[in-house]
CSV table of C-alpha atoms in Angstrom, one decimal:
chain,number,residue,atom,x,y,z
R,1,UNK,CA,71.5,92.1,119.4
R,2,UNK,CA,73.5,94.7,121.4
R,3,UNK,CA,77.2,94.6,121.8
R,4,UNK,CA,76.9,94.1,125.6
R,5,UNK,CA,74.8,91.0,125.0
R,6,UNK,CA,77.2,89.9,122.3
R,7,UNK,CA,80.2,90.0,124.6
R,8,UNK,CA,78.3,88.4,127.5
R,9,UNK,CA,77.4,85.5,125.1
R,10,UNK,CA,81.1,85.1,124.3
R,11,UNK,CA,81.9,84.9,128.0
R,12,UNK,CA,79.3,82.4,128.8
R,13,UNK,CA,80.4,80.1,125.9
R,14,UNK,CA,83.7,79.3,127.6
R,15,UNK,CA,82.6,75.7,128.4
R,16,UNK,CA,83.8,73.8,125.4
R,17,UNK,CA,84.3,70.1,124.7
R,18,UNK,CA,87.7,68.5,124.2
R,19,UNK,CA,87.2,68.3,120.4
R,20,UNK,CA,86.3,72.0,120.2
R,21,UNK,CA,89.4,72.9,122.2
R,22,UNK,CA,91.7,70.8,120.0
R,23,UNK,CA,90.1,72.2,116.9
R,24,UNK,CA,90.8,75.8,118.1
R,25,UNK,CA,94.4,74.9,119.0
R,26,UNK,CA,95.0,73.5,115.5
R,27,UNK,CA,93.3,76.5,113.9
R,28,UNK,CA,95.4,78.9,116.0
R,29,UNK,CA,98.6,77.1,114.9
R,30,UNK,CA,97.8,77.4,111.2
R,31,UNK,CA,96.4,81.0,111.3
R,32,UNK,CA,98.7,82.6,114.0
R,33,UNK,CA,102.0,80.8,113.3
R,34,UNK,CA,102.2,78.8,110.1
R,35,UNK,CA,100.4,81.2,107.7
R,36,UNK,CA,102.3,84.4,108.8
R,37,UNK,CA,105.6,82.6,108.3
R,38,UNK,CA,104.7,81.4,104.9
R,39,UNK,CA,103.2,84.7,103.9
R,40,UNK,CA,106.4,86.6,105.0
R,41,UNK,CA,108.5,84.2,102.9
R,42,UNK,CA,106.1,84.8,100.0
R,43,UNK,CA,106.4,88.6,100.2
R,44,UNK,CA,110.2,88.4,100.0
R,45,UNK,CA,110.1,85.6,97.4
R,46,UNK,CA,107.7,87.4,95.1
R,47,UNK,CA,109.7,90.6,95.3
R,48,UNK,CA,112.8,88.6,94.1
R,49,UNK,CA,110.6,87.0,91.4
R,50,UNK,CA,109.7,90.5,90.1
R,51,UNK,CA,113.3,91.7,90.2
R,52,UNK,CA,114.8,88.6,88.5
R,53,UNK,CA,112.1,88.2,85.9
R,54,UNK,CA,112.2,91.9,85.0
R,55,UNK,CA,116.0,91.7,84.6
R,56,UNK,CA,115.8,88.6,82.5
R,57,UNK,CA,113.3,90.3,80.2
R,58,UNK,CA,115.7,93.2,79.5
R,59,UNK,CA,119.1,91.4,79.6
R,60,UNK,CA,118.4,88.2,77.7
R,61,UNK,CA,117.6,87.9,74.0
R,62,UNK,CA,114.1,86.3,74.3
R,63,UNK,CA,111.9,85.1,71.5
R,64,UNK,CA,108.3,86.3,71.2
R,65,UNK,CA,107.0,83.2,72.9
R,66,UNK,CA,109.4,83.6,75.8
R,67,UNK,CA,108.6,87.3,76.2
R,68,UNK,CA,104.9,86.5,76.4
R,69,UNK,CA,105.5,83.9,79.1
R,70,UNK,CA,107.8,86.3,81.0
R,71,UNK,CA,105.1,88.9,81.0
R,72,UNK,CA,102.6,86.4,82.4
R,73,UNK,CA,105.1,85.3,85.1
R,74,UNK,CA,105.7,89.0,86.1
R,75,UNK,CA,102.0,89.6,86.4
R,76,UNK,CA,101.6,86.4,88.4
R,77,UNK,CA,104.4,87.4,90.8
R,78,UNK,CA,102.7,90.8,91.4
R,79,UNK,CA,99.4,89.1,92.1
R,80,UNK,CA,101.0,86.6,94.4
R,81,UNK,CA,102.8,89.4,96.2
R,82,UNK,CA,99.6,91.3,96.9
R,83,UNK,CA,97.9,88.1,98.1
R,84,UNK,CA,100.8,87.3,100.5
R,85,UNK,CA,100.9,90.9,101.8
R,86,UNK,CA,97.1,91.1,102.4
R,87,UNK,CA,97.0,87.6,104.0
R,88,UNK,CA,99.9,88.6,106.2
R,89,UNK,CA,98.0,91.7,107.4
R,90,UNK,CA,94.9,89.5,107.9
R,91,UNK,CA,96.8,87.3,110.3
R,92,UNK,CA,98.7,90.0,112.1
R,93,UNK,CA,96.1,92.7,112.6
R,94,UNK,CA,93.9,92.4,115.7
R,95,UNK,CA,90.6,91.4,114.2
R,96,UNK,CA,87.8,91.4,116.8
R,97,UNK,CA,84.1,90.7,117.1
R,98,UNK,CA,83.5,94.3,118.3
R,99,UNK,CA,85.5,97.4,117.5
R,100,UNK,CA,85.6,100.9,119.0
R,101,UNK,CA,84.7,103.9,116.8
R,102,UNK,CA,88.3,105.0,116.3
R,103,UNK,CA,89.6,101.5,115.5
R,104,UNK,CA,90.3,101.5,111.8
R,105,UNK,CA,91.0,97.7,111.7
R,106,UNK,CA,87.2,97.4,111.3
R,107,UNK,CA,87.5,98.5,107.7
R,108,UNK,CA,90.1,95.9,106.9
R,109,UNK,CA,87.8,93.3,108.5
R,110,UNK,CA,85.1,94.5,106.2
R,111,UNK,CA,87.1,94.8,102.9
R,112,UNK,CA,90.2,92.6,103.4
R,113,UNK,CA,88.6,89.3,102.5
R,114,UNK,CA,87.3,90.7,99.2
R,115,UNK,CA,90.7,92.1,98.2
R,116,UNK,CA,92.4,88.8,99.0
R,117,UNK,CA,89.8,87.0,96.9
R,118,UNK,CA,90.5,89.4,93.9
R,119,UNK,CA,94.1,88.3,93.8
R,120,UNK,CA,93.3,84.6,94.2
R,121,UNK,CA,91.1,84.6,91.1
R,122,UNK,CA,93.5,86.9,89.2
R,123,UNK,CA,96.4,84.4,89.9
R,124,UNK,CA,94.1,81.5,88.9
R,125,UNK,CA,93.2,82.9,85.5
R,126,UNK,CA,96.7,84.2,84.8
R,127,UNK,CA,97.9,80.6,85.2
R,128,UNK,CA,95.1,79.3,82.9
R,129,UNK,CA,96.0,81.9,80.2
R,130,UNK,CA,99.7,81.1,80.5
R,131,UNK,CA,99.0,77.3,80.3
R,132,UNK,CA,96.9,77.9,77.2
R,133,UNK,CA,99.6,79.9,75.5
R,134,UNK,CA,102.2,77.3,76.3
R,135,UNK,CA,99.9,74.6,75.0
R,136,UNK,CA,99.6,76.5,71.7
R,137,UNK,CA,103.3,77.1,71.5
R,138,UNK,CA,104.2,73.5,72.1
R,139,UNK,CA,101.4,71.6,70.3
R,140,UNK,CA,100.5,74.1,67.6
R,141,UNK,CA,103.6,76.3,67.0
R,142,UNK,CA,102.5,77.7,63.6
R,143,UNK,CA,99.2,78.8,64.9
R,144,UNK,CA,100.8,80.2,68.0
R,145,UNK,CA,103.0,82.5,66.0
R,146,UNK,CA,99.9,84.2,64.6
R,147,UNK,CA,97.8,84.1,67.8
R,148,UNK,CA,100.4,85.0,70.5
R,149,UNK,CA,102.0,88.4,70.5
R,150,UNK,CA,103.2,90.9,73.2
R,151,UNK,CA,100.3,93.2,72.5
R,152,UNK,CA,97.7,90.4,72.9
R,153,UNK,CA,99.4,89.2,76.1
R,154,UNK,CA,99.3,92.7,77.6
R,155,UNK,CA,95.6,93.0,76.7
R,156,UNK,CA,94.7,89.6,78.2
R,157,UNK,CA,96.5,90.4,81.4
R,158,UNK,CA,94.7,93.8,81.7
R,159,UNK,CA,91.3,92.1,80.9
R,160,UNK,CA,92.0,89.5,83.6
R,161,UNK,CA,92.7,92.1,86.3
R,162,UNK,CA,89.6,94.2,85.4
R,163,UNK,CA,87.1,91.3,85.0
R,164,UNK,CA,88.3,89.6,88.2
R,165,UNK,CA,87.9,92.8,90.2
R,166,UNK,CA,84.4,93.4,88.8
R,167,UNK,CA,83.4,89.8,89.6
R,168,UNK,CA,84.4,90.2,93.2
R,169,UNK,CA,82.1,93.2,93.8
R,170,UNK,CA,79.3,91.0,95.3
R,171,UNK,CA,81.7,89.8,98.0
R,172,UNK,CA,82.2,93.4,99.2
R,173,UNK,CA,78.4,93.8,99.3
R,174,UNK,CA,77.7,90.8,101.4
R,175,UNK,CA,79.0,92.5,104.6
R,176,UNK,CA,78.5,95.8,106.3
R,177,UNK,CA,79.6,97.8,109.3
R,178,UNK,CA,76.9,98.1,111.9
R,179,UNK,CA,76.8,100.5,114.8
R,180,UNK,CA,75.8,99.0,118.1
R,181,UNK,CA,72.9,100.2,120.3
R,182,UNK,CA,75.0,102.5,122.5
R,183,UNK,CA,76.7,104.0,119.5
R,184,UNK,CA,80.2,103.5,120.9
R,185,UNK,CA,81.1,100.1,119.3
R,186,UNK,CA,81.1,98.8,115.7
R,187,UNK,CA,80.9,95.3,114.3
R,188,UNK,CA,81.0,93.6,110.9
R,189,UNK,CA,77.8,91.7,110.0
R,190,UNK,CA,76.3,90.0,107.0
R,191,UNK,CA,73.7,92.0,105.1
R,192,UNK,CA,70.1,90.8,105.7
R,193,UNK,CA,69.3,90.8,102.0
R,194,UNK,CA,72.0,88.2,101.3
R,195,UNK,CA,70.3,85.2,102.7
R,196,UNK,CA,71.8,81.7,102.8
R,197,UNK,CA,70.2,80.5,99.4
R,198,UNK,CA,71.4,83.7,97.7
R,199,UNK,CA,74.9,83.3,99.0
R,200,UNK,CA,74.9,79.6,98.1
R,201,UNK,CA,73.8,80.5,94.5
R,202,UNK,CA,76.5,83.1,94.2
R,203,UNK,CA,79.0,80.6,95.6
R,204,UNK,CA,77.9,78.0,93.1
R,205,UNK,CA,78.4,80.4,90.2
R,206,UNK,CA,81.7,81.4,91.6
R,207,UNK,CA,82.9,77.8,91.9
R,208,UNK,CA,81.9,77.1,88.3
R,209,UNK,CA,83.7,80.2,86.9
R,210,UNK,CA,86.8,80.3,89.2
R,211,UNK,CA,87.2,76.7,90.4
R,212,UNK,CA,85.8,74.0,88.1
R,213,UNK,CA,86.5,75.6,84.7
R,214,UNK,CA,90.1,76.6,85.6
R,215,UNK,CA,90.8,73.3,87.2
R,216,UNK,CA,89.5,71.3,84.2
R,217,UNK,CA,91.5,73.5,81.8
R,218,UNK,CA,94.7,73.3,83.8
R,219,UNK,CA,94.4,69.5,84.1
R,220,UNK,CA,94.0,69.1,80.3
R,221,UNK,CA,96.8,71.6,79.4
R,222,UNK,CA,99.2,70.0,82.0
R,223,UNK,CA,98.6,66.5,80.8
R,224,UNK,CA,99.3,67.4,77.2
R,225,UNK,CA,102.4,69.5,78.2
R,226,UNK,CA,103.8,66.7,80.3
R,227,UNK,CA,103.4,64.1,77.5
R,228,UNK,CA,105.1,66.5,75.1
R,229,UNK,CA,108.0,67.0,77.5
R,230,UNK,CA,108.4,63.3,78.0
R,231,UNK,CA,108.3,62.7,74.2
R,232,UNK,CA,111.0,65.4,73.6
R,233,UNK,CA,113.2,63.9,76.4
R,234,UNK,CA,113.0,60.4,74.8
R,235,UNK,CA,113.8,61.8,71.4
R,236,UNK,CA,116.9,63.6,72.8
R,237,UNK,CA,118.0,60.3,74.5
R,238,UNK,CA,117.6,58.4,71.3
R,239,UNK,CA,119.5,61.0,69.3
R,240,UNK,CA,122.4,61.2,71.8
R,241,UNK,CA,124.2,58.0,70.6
R,242,UNK,CA,124.0,59.1,67.0
R,243,UNK,CA,125.5,62.5,67.9
R,244,UNK,CA,128.3,60.9,69.8
R,245,UNK,CA,129.1,58.6,66.8
R,246,UNK,CA,129.2,61.6,64.5
R,247,UNK,CA,131.6,63.5,66.8
R,248,UNK,CA,133.9,60.4,67.0
R,249,UNK,CA,133.9,60.2,63.2
R,250,UNK,CA,134.6,63.9,62.6
R,251,UNK,CA,137.5,64.2,65.1
R,252,UNK,CA,140.0,62.0,63.1
R,253,UNK,CA,138.9,63.7,59.9
R,254,UNK,CA,139.9,67.1,61.3
R,255,UNK,CA,143.3,65.8,62.4
R,256,UNK,CA,144.1,64.3,59.0
R,257,UNK,CA,143.3,67.3,57.0
R,258,UNK,CA,140.7,68.4,54.5
R,259,UNK,CA,141.6,65.7,51.9
R,260,UNK,CA,141.1,62.7,54.2
R,261,UNK,CA,138.0,64.3,55.6
R,262,UNK,CA,136.6,64.5,52.1
R,263,UNK,CA,137.5,60.8,51.4
R,264,UNK,CA,135.8,59.6,54.7
R,265,UNK,CA,132.7,61.4,53.7
R,266,UNK,CA,132.8,59.8,50.2
R,267,UNK,CA,133.2,63.1,48.4
R,268,UNK,CA,134.6,62.2,45.0
R,269,UNK,CA,134.9,65.6,43.6
R,270,UNK,CA,138.7,65.9,44.1
R,271,UNK,CA,139.0,68.5,41.4
R,272,UNK,CA,137.4,71.3,43.4
R,273,UNK,CA,139.4,74.4,44.0
R,274,UNK,CA,140.3,75.9,47.4
R,275,UNK,CA,137.5,78.4,47.0
R,276,UNK,CA,134.9,75.6,46.9
R,277,UNK,CA,136.3,74.0,50.0
R,278,UNK,CA,136.2,77.3,51.7
R,279,UNK,CA,132.6,77.9,50.7
R,280,UNK,CA,131.8,74.4,51.9
R,281,UNK,CA,133.3,75.0,55.3
R,282,UNK,CA,131.6,78.4,55.5
R,283,UNK,CA,128.2,76.8,54.9
R,284,UNK,CA,128.9,74.1,57.5
R,285,UNK,CA,129.9,76.8,60.0
R,286,UNK,CA,126.7,78.7,59.4
R,287,UNK,CA,124.7,75.4,59.8
R,288,UNK,CA,126.5,74.8,63.1
R,289,UNK,CA,125.7,78.2,64.4
R,290,UNK,CA,122.1,77.8,63.3
R,291,UNK,CA,121.8,74.5,65.1
R,292,UNK,CA,123.4,75.9,68.2
R,293,UNK,CA,120.9,78.8,68.3
R,294,UNK,CA,118.1,76.4,67.7
R,295,UNK,CA,119.2,74.2,70.6
R,296,UNK,CA,119.4,77.2,72.9
R,297,UNK,CA,115.9,78.3,71.8
R,298,UNK,CA,114.6,74.8,72.4
R,299,UNK,CA,116.2,74.5,75.8
R,300,UNK,CA,114.8,78.0,76.8
R,301,UNK,CA,111.4,77.0,75.6
R,302,UNK,CA,111.5,73.7,77.5
R,303,UNK,CA,112.7,75.5,80.6
R,304,UNK,CA,109.7,77.9,80.5
R,305,UNK,CA,107.4,75.0,79.8
R,306,UNK,CA,108.7,72.9,82.7
R,307,UNK,CA,108.5,76.0,85.0
R,308,UNK,CA,104.8,76.5,84.0
R,309,UNK,CA,104.0,72.8,84.4
R,310,UNK,CA,105.4,72.9,88.0
R,311,UNK,CA,103.4,76.1,88.8
R,312,UNK,CA,100.2,74.4,87.5
R,313,UNK,CA,100.8,71.2,89.4
R,314,UNK,CA,101.4,73.1,92.7
R,315,UNK,CA,98.2,75.1,92.1
R,316,UNK,CA,96.1,71.9,91.4
R,317,UNK,CA,97.4,70.3,94.6
R,318,UNK,CA,97.1,73.2,97.0
R,319,UNK,CA,94.4,75.6,95.7
R,320,UNK,CA,91.8,73.6,93.8
R,321,UNK,CA,91.0,71.0,96.5
R,322,UNK,CA,90.8,73.7,99.2
R,323,UNK,CA,88.2,75.7,97.2
R,324,UNK,CA,86.1,72.6,96.5
R,325,UNK,CA,86.3,71.5,100.1
R,326,UNK,CA,85.2,74.8,101.5
R,327,UNK,CA,82.2,74.9,99.1
R,328,UNK,CA,81.1,71.3,100.0
R,329,UNK,CA,81.3,71.9,103.8
R,330,UNK,CA,79.7,75.3,103.8
R,331,UNK,CA,77.0,75.1,101.2
R,332,UNK,CA,76.6,71.5,99.9
R,333,UNK,CA,75.9,69.9,103.2
R,334,UNK,CA,72.9,70.6,105.4
R,335,UNK,CA,74.4,70.7,108.9
R,336,UNK,CA,78.1,71.1,109.7
R,337,UNK,CA,79.7,71.9,113.0
R,338,UNK,CA,81.0,75.4,113.0
R,339,UNK,CA,84.3,74.3,114.6
R,340,UNK,CA,84.9,71.9,111.7
R,341,UNK,CA,84.2,74.7,109.3
R,342,UNK,CA,86.7,76.9,111.1
R,343,UNK,CA,89.3,74.1,111.0
R,344,UNK,CA,88.8,73.6,107.3
R,345,UNK,CA,89.1,77.3,106.6
R,346,UNK,CA,92.4,77.5,108.6
R,347,UNK,CA,93.9,74.5,106.8
R,348,UNK,CA,92.8,75.6,103.3
R,349,UNK,CA,93.9,79.2,103.9
R,350,UNK,CA,97.4,77.9,104.8
R,351,UNK,CA,97.4,75.7,101.7
R,352,UNK,CA,96.6,78.7,99.5
R,353,UNK,CA,99.2,80.8,101.2
R,354,UNK,CA,101.7,78.0,100.6
R,355,UNK,CA,100.9,78.0,96.9
R,356,UNK,CA,101.3,81.7,96.4
R,357,UNK,CA,104.5,81.8,98.4
R,358,UNK,CA,106.6,79.0,96.9
R,359,UNK,CA,106.8,79.9,93.2
R,360,UNK,CA,110.3,81.4,94.0
R,361,UNK,CA,111.5,77.9,95.2
R,362,UNK,CA,110.1,76.3,92.0
R,363,UNK,CA,111.8,78.9,89.7
R,364,UNK,CA,115.1,78.3,91.5
R,365,UNK,CA,114.8,74.5,91.3
R,366,UNK,CA,113.7,74.3,87.7
R,367,UNK,CA,114.7,77.3,85.7
R,368,UNK,CA,118.5,77.5,85.1
R,369,UNK,CA,118.5,81.1,83.7
R,370,UNK,CA,116.5,82.2,86.7
R,371,UNK,CA,119.2,80.9,89.0
R,372,UNK,CA,121.9,82.5,87.0
R,373,UNK,CA,120.2,85.9,87.0
R,374,UNK,CA,119.5,85.6,90.8
R,375,UNK,CA,123.2,84.8,91.4
R,376,UNK,CA,124.2,87.9,89.5
R,377,UNK,CA,121.8,90.1,91.5
R,378,UNK,CA,123.1,88.6,94.8
R,379,UNK,CA,126.7,89.2,93.8
R,380,UNK,CA,125.9,92.8,92.8
R,381,UNK,CA,124.1,93.5,96.1
R,382,UNK,CA,127.0,91.9,98.0
R,383,UNK,CA,129.5,94.1,96.3
R,384,UNK,CA,127.3,97.2,96.9
R,385,UNK,CA,126.9,96.3,100.6
R,386,UNK,CA,130.7,95.8,101.3
R,387,UNK,CA,132.1,98.3,103.8
R,388,UNK,CA,133.9,101.2,102.3
R,389,UNK,CA,136.9,100.5,104.4
R,390,UNK,CA,137.5,97.1,102.8
R,391,UNK,CA,137.1,98.6,99.3
R,392,UNK,CA,139.4,101.4,100.3
R,393,UNK,CA,141.9,99.0,101.8
R,394,UNK,CA,141.9,96.8,98.7
R,395,UNK,CA,142.5,99.8,96.5
R,396,UNK,CA,145.4,100.9,98.7
R,397,UNK,CA,147.0,97.5,98.5
R,398,UNK,CA,146.7,97.5,94.8
R,399,UNK,CA,148.4,100.9,94.6
R,400,UNK,CA,151.2,99.7,96.9
R,401,UNK,CA,151.7,96.6,94.7
R,402,UNK,CA,151.8,98.7,91.6
R,403,UNK,CA,154.4,100.9,93.3
R,404,UNK,CA,156.5,97.8,94.1
R,405,UNK,CA,156.3,96.7,90.6
R,406,UNK,CA,157.4,100.1,89.4
R,407,UNK,CA,160.4,99.9,91.7
């Protein structure tokens, strides 16, 4: 088919039904308005994720488990950033049916979908690996100390990036740039060798490896983690009254001195010297410090676990159903209206963009240390962006006050 006939066919197909017009309007809203806004927010949010998580990694004293989780979150933020950037370009660039020879947008139309897919599957398997590590850390802590390490986490992240890029190669091969009959226009078409059964088989294998297996794994890991979090919360609630009673019993003992404190605790060794009492207080002080550090480590571990559970839940709600729905409509059914397929693609693309753009909101809502680090960064930026006149004026006022004090 020549490009002239192609454009004439588009002109003659202006007579559309009411349902088709409404479908195109909804698709235009999602692809031209909603998705660009969400992707723009995602680009900014993932940049902040990279900055905050990197600063947390170097400023806080993190355990081996926390460092591994932070490395996974940093890799996830980079993958989400690339997805949001490429998806934003996909919605903003003028993609056409026919391109001129000097129009370089045709190359993005050819390769852009494949690169977007790469970062979708990378983010998917990064979440699966992090959920698996968190499951080991919470449910099997002794085995996790042997299996989880920074070196293994780096290797797993690198393997995910490489394997996902290699698995996406068939998507790049499915389309090609074709020159029109008059040799002045170009268009992107499906290769003839990739027939519908071949593409359906590839899509089925793709759904098994990158949709069904990750979805089932995330559902299992998330259920176990949620049950563990609820059990730990109930245990803390049950222990809270006992801790309050101990604090109430210890306060009067401190006021009445060490002798009364010993009597209330039924310590009958009154002949101990001052050195023994000092050693006893020293041991109790060390025990208190150890318990404080353990509580801080447990709270940090619970914070990371809760953050990852929220990320997995958002992924299961927004990404997994969209991939399954696209597969069912395009390949599992025999005859589907093309306008319905276009509408489903627009809505599911928006859902995926929403998933990869809102992790910043989840981190701010759930992770307390993330909020604290973000507040420090904002304060430092605000101080750095203050006008020099204000800083100079404040310094002059300080010097004048000092002079008045000197007088």
